[in-house]
mmCIF file of C-alpha atoms in Angstrom:
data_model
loop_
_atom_site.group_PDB
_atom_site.id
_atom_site.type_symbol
_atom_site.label_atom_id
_atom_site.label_comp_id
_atom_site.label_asym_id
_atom_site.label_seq_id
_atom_site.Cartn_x
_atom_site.Cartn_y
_atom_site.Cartn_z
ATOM 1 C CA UNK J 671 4.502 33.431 8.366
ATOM 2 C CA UNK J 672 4.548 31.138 5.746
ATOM 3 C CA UNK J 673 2.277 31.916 2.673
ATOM 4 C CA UNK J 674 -0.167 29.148 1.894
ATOM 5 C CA UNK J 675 -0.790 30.309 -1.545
ATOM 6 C CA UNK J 676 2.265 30.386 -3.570
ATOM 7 C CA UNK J 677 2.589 33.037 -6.084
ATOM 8 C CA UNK J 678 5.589 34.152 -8.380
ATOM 9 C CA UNK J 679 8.401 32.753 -10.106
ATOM 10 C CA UNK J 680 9.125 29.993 -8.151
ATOM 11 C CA UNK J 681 5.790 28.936 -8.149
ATOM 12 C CA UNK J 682 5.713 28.803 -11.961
ATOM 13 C CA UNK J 683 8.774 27.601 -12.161
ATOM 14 C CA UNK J 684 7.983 24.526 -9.700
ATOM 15 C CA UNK J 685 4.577 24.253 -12.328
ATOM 16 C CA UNK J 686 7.147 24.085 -15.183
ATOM 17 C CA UNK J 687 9.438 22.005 -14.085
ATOM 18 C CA UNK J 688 6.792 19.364 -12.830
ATOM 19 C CA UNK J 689 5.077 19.743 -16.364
ATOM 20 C CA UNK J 690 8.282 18.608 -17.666
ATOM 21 C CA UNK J 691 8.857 15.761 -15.555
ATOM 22 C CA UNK J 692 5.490 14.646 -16.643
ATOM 23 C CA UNK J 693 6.368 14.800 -20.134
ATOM 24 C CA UNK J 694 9.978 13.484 -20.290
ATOM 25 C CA UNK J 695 8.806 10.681 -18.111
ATOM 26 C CA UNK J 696 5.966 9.563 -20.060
ATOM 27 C CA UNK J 697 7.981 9.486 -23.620
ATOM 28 C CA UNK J 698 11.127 7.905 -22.197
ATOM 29 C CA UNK J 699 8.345 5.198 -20.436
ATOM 30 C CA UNK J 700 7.006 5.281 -24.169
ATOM 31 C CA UNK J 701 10.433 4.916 -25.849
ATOM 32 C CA UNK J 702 11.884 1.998 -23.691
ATOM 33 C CA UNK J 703 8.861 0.310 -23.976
ATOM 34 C CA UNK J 704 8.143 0.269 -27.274
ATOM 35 C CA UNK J 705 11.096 1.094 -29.120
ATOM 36 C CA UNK J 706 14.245 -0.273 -26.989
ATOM 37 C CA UNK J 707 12.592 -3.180 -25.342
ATOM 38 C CA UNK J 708 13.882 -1.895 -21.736
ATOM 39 C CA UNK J 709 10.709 -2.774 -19.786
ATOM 40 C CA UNK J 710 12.623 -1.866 -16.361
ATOM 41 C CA UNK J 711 13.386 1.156 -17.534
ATOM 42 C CA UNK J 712 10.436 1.638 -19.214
ATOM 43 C CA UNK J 713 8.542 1.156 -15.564
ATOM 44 C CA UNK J 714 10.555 3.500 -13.659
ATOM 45 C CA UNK J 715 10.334 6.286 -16.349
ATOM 46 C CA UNK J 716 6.716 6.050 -15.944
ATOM 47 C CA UNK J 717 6.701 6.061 -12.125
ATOM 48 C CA UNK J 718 8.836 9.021 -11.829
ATOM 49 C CA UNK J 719 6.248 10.626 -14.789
ATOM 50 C CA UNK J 720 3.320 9.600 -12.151
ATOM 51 C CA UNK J 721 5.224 11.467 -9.213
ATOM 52 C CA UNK J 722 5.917 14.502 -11.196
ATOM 53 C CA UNK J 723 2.153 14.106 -11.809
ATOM 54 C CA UNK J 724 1.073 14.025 -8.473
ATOM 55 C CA UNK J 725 3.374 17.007 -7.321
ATOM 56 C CA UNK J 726 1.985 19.207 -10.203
ATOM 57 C CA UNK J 727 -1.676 18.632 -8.845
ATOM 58 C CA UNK J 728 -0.284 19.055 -5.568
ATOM 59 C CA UNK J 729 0.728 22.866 -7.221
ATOM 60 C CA UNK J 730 -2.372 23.606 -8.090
ATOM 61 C CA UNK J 731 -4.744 22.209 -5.919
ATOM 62 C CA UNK J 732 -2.651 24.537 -3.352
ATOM 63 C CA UNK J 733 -2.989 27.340 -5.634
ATOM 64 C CA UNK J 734 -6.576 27.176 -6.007
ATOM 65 C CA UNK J 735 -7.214 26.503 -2.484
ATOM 66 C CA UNK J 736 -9.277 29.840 -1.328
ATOM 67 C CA UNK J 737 -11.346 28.365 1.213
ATOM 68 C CA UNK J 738 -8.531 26.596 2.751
ATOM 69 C CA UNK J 739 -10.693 23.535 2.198
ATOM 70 C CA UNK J 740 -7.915 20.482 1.704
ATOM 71 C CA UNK J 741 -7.368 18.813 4.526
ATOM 72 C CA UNK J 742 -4.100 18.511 6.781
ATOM 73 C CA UNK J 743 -4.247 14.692 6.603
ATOM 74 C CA UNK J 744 -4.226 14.971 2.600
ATOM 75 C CA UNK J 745 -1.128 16.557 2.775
ATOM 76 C CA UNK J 746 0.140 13.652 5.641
ATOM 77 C CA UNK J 747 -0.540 11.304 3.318
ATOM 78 C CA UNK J 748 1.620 13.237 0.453
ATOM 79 C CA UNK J 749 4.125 13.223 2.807
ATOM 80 C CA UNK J 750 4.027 9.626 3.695
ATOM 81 C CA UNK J 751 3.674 8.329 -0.204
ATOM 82 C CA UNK J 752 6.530 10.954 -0.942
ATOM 83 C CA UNK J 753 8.968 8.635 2.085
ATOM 84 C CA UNK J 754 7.878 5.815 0.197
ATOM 85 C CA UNK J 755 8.573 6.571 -3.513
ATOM 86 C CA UNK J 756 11.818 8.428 -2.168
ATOM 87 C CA UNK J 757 13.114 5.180 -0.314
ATOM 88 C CA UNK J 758 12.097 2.957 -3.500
ATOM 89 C CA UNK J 759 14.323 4.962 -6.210
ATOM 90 C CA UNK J 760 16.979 5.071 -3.263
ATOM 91 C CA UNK J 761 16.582 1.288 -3.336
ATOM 92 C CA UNK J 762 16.256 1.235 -7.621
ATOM 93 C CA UNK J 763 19.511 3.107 -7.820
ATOM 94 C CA UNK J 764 21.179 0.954 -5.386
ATOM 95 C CA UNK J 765 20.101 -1.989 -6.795
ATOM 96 C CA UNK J 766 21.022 -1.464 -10.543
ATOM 97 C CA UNK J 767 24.198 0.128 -9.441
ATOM 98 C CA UNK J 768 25.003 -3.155 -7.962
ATOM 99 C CA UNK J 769 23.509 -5.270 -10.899
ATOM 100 C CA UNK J 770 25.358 -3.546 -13.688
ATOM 101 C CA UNK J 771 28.715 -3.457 -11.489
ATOM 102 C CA UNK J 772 27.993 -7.501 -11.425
ATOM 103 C CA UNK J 773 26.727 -8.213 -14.721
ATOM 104 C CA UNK J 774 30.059 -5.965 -15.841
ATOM 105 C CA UNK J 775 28.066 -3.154 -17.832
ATOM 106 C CA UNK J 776 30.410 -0.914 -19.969
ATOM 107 C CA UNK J 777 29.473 2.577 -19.702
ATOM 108 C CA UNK J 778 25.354 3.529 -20.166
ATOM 109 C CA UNK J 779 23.625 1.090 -22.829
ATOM 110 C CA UNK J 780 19.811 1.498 -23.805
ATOM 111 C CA UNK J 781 19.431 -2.004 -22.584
ATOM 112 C CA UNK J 782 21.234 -1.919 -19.878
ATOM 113 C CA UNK J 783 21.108 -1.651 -15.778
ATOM 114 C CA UNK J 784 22.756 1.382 -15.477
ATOM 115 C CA UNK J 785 20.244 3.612 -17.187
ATOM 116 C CA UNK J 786 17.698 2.412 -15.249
ATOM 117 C CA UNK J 787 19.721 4.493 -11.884
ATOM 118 C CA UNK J 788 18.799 7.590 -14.191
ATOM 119 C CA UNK J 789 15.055 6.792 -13.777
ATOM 120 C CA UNK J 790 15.536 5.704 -10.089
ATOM 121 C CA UNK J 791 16.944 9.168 -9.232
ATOM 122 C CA UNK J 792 13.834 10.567 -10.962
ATOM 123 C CA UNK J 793 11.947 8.208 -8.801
ATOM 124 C CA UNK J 794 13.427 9.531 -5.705
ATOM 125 C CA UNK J 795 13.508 13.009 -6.742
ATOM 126 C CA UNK J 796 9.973 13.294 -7.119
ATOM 127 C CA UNK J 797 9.181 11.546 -4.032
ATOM 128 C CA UNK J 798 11.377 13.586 -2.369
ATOM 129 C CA UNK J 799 9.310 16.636 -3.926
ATOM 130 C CA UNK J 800 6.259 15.471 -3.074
ATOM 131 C CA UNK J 801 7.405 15.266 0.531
ATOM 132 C CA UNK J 802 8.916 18.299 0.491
ATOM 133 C CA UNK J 803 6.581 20.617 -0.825
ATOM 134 C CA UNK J 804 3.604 18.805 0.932
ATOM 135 C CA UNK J 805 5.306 19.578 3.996
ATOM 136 C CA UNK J 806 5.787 23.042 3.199
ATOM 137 C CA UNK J 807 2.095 23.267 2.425
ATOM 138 C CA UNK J 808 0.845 21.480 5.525
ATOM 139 C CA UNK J 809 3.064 24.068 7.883
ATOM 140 C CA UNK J 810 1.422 26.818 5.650
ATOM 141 C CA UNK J 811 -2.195 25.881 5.764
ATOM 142 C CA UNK J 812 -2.126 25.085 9.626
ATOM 143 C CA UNK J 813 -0.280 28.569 10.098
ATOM 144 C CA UNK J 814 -2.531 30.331 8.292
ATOM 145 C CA UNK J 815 -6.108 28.587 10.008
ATOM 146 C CA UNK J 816 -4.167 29.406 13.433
ATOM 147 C CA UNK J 817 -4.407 32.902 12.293
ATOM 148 C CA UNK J 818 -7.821 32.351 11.033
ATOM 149 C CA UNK J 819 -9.349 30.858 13.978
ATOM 150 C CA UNK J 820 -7.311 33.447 16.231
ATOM 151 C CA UNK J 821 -8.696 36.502 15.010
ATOM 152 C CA UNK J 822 -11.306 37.733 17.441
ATOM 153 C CA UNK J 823 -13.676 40.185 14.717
ATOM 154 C CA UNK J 824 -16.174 40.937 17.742
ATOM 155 C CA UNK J 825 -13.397 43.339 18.874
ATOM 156 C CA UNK J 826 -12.836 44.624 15.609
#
């Protein structure tokens, strides 16, 4: 049976690494923004921050879930906005693959298309995540309330 409430390293080191998805994100969304003018970039940086957002509170809402109170369709709906954000950096990197290839980019320039298919794999890696792990935690919680609602305690 899968365990609904993740413990041990992995699960801190899923906390970590979202933490740091959040944080890289938001100062590269900062820095091509502000500093190199990038605002493509800059937008993608910050969605793929957002993501890594999301799938941190995912974490920990899980985590802190005693009463098996969040509902299955919450974690549908993860699931479904995971597909979406996944597809869309597919898409990004696609895209400004195929725009710098035109426009006849030289290697990765702050300004350029080709950095931006950094920030779309971000994109799709944390919608991947949140797919991923929202699916894992759907299959846990309905396991475990199956078990819940099975046990007969009158026979105890």
């Amino acid at each position: 049976m899968r365990n609904y409430h993740p413990t041990g390293f992995w699960f801190y080191f899923r906390l970590i690494s979202a933490l740091i998805g959040v944080l890289v994100g938001a100062s590269a969304s900062a820095s091509f923004a502000m500093v190199f003018d990038n605002i493509h970039c800059s937008i993608w940086a910050f969605t793929s921050s957002a993501l890594a957002l999301i799938v941190l509170i995912l974490h920990i809402a899980v985590r802190r879930d005693v009463a098996y109170s969040i509902s299955p369709k919450k974690f549908l709906l993860c699931m479904l906005v995971g597909i979406i954000f996944a597809v869309i950096g597919f898409g990004v990197i696609v895209g400004y693959l195929i725009k710098g290839i035109i426009d006849k980019e030289s290697g990765v320039q702050v300004k350029g298309k080709f950095i931006v298919t950094v920030w779309g794999f971000m994109t799709w890696k944390w919608g991947f995540s949140m797919y991923y792990f929202a699916n894992n935690y759907h299959k846990a919680l309905l396991a475990a309330s199956t078990e819940i609602l099975s046990t007969n305690s009158i026979d105890g």
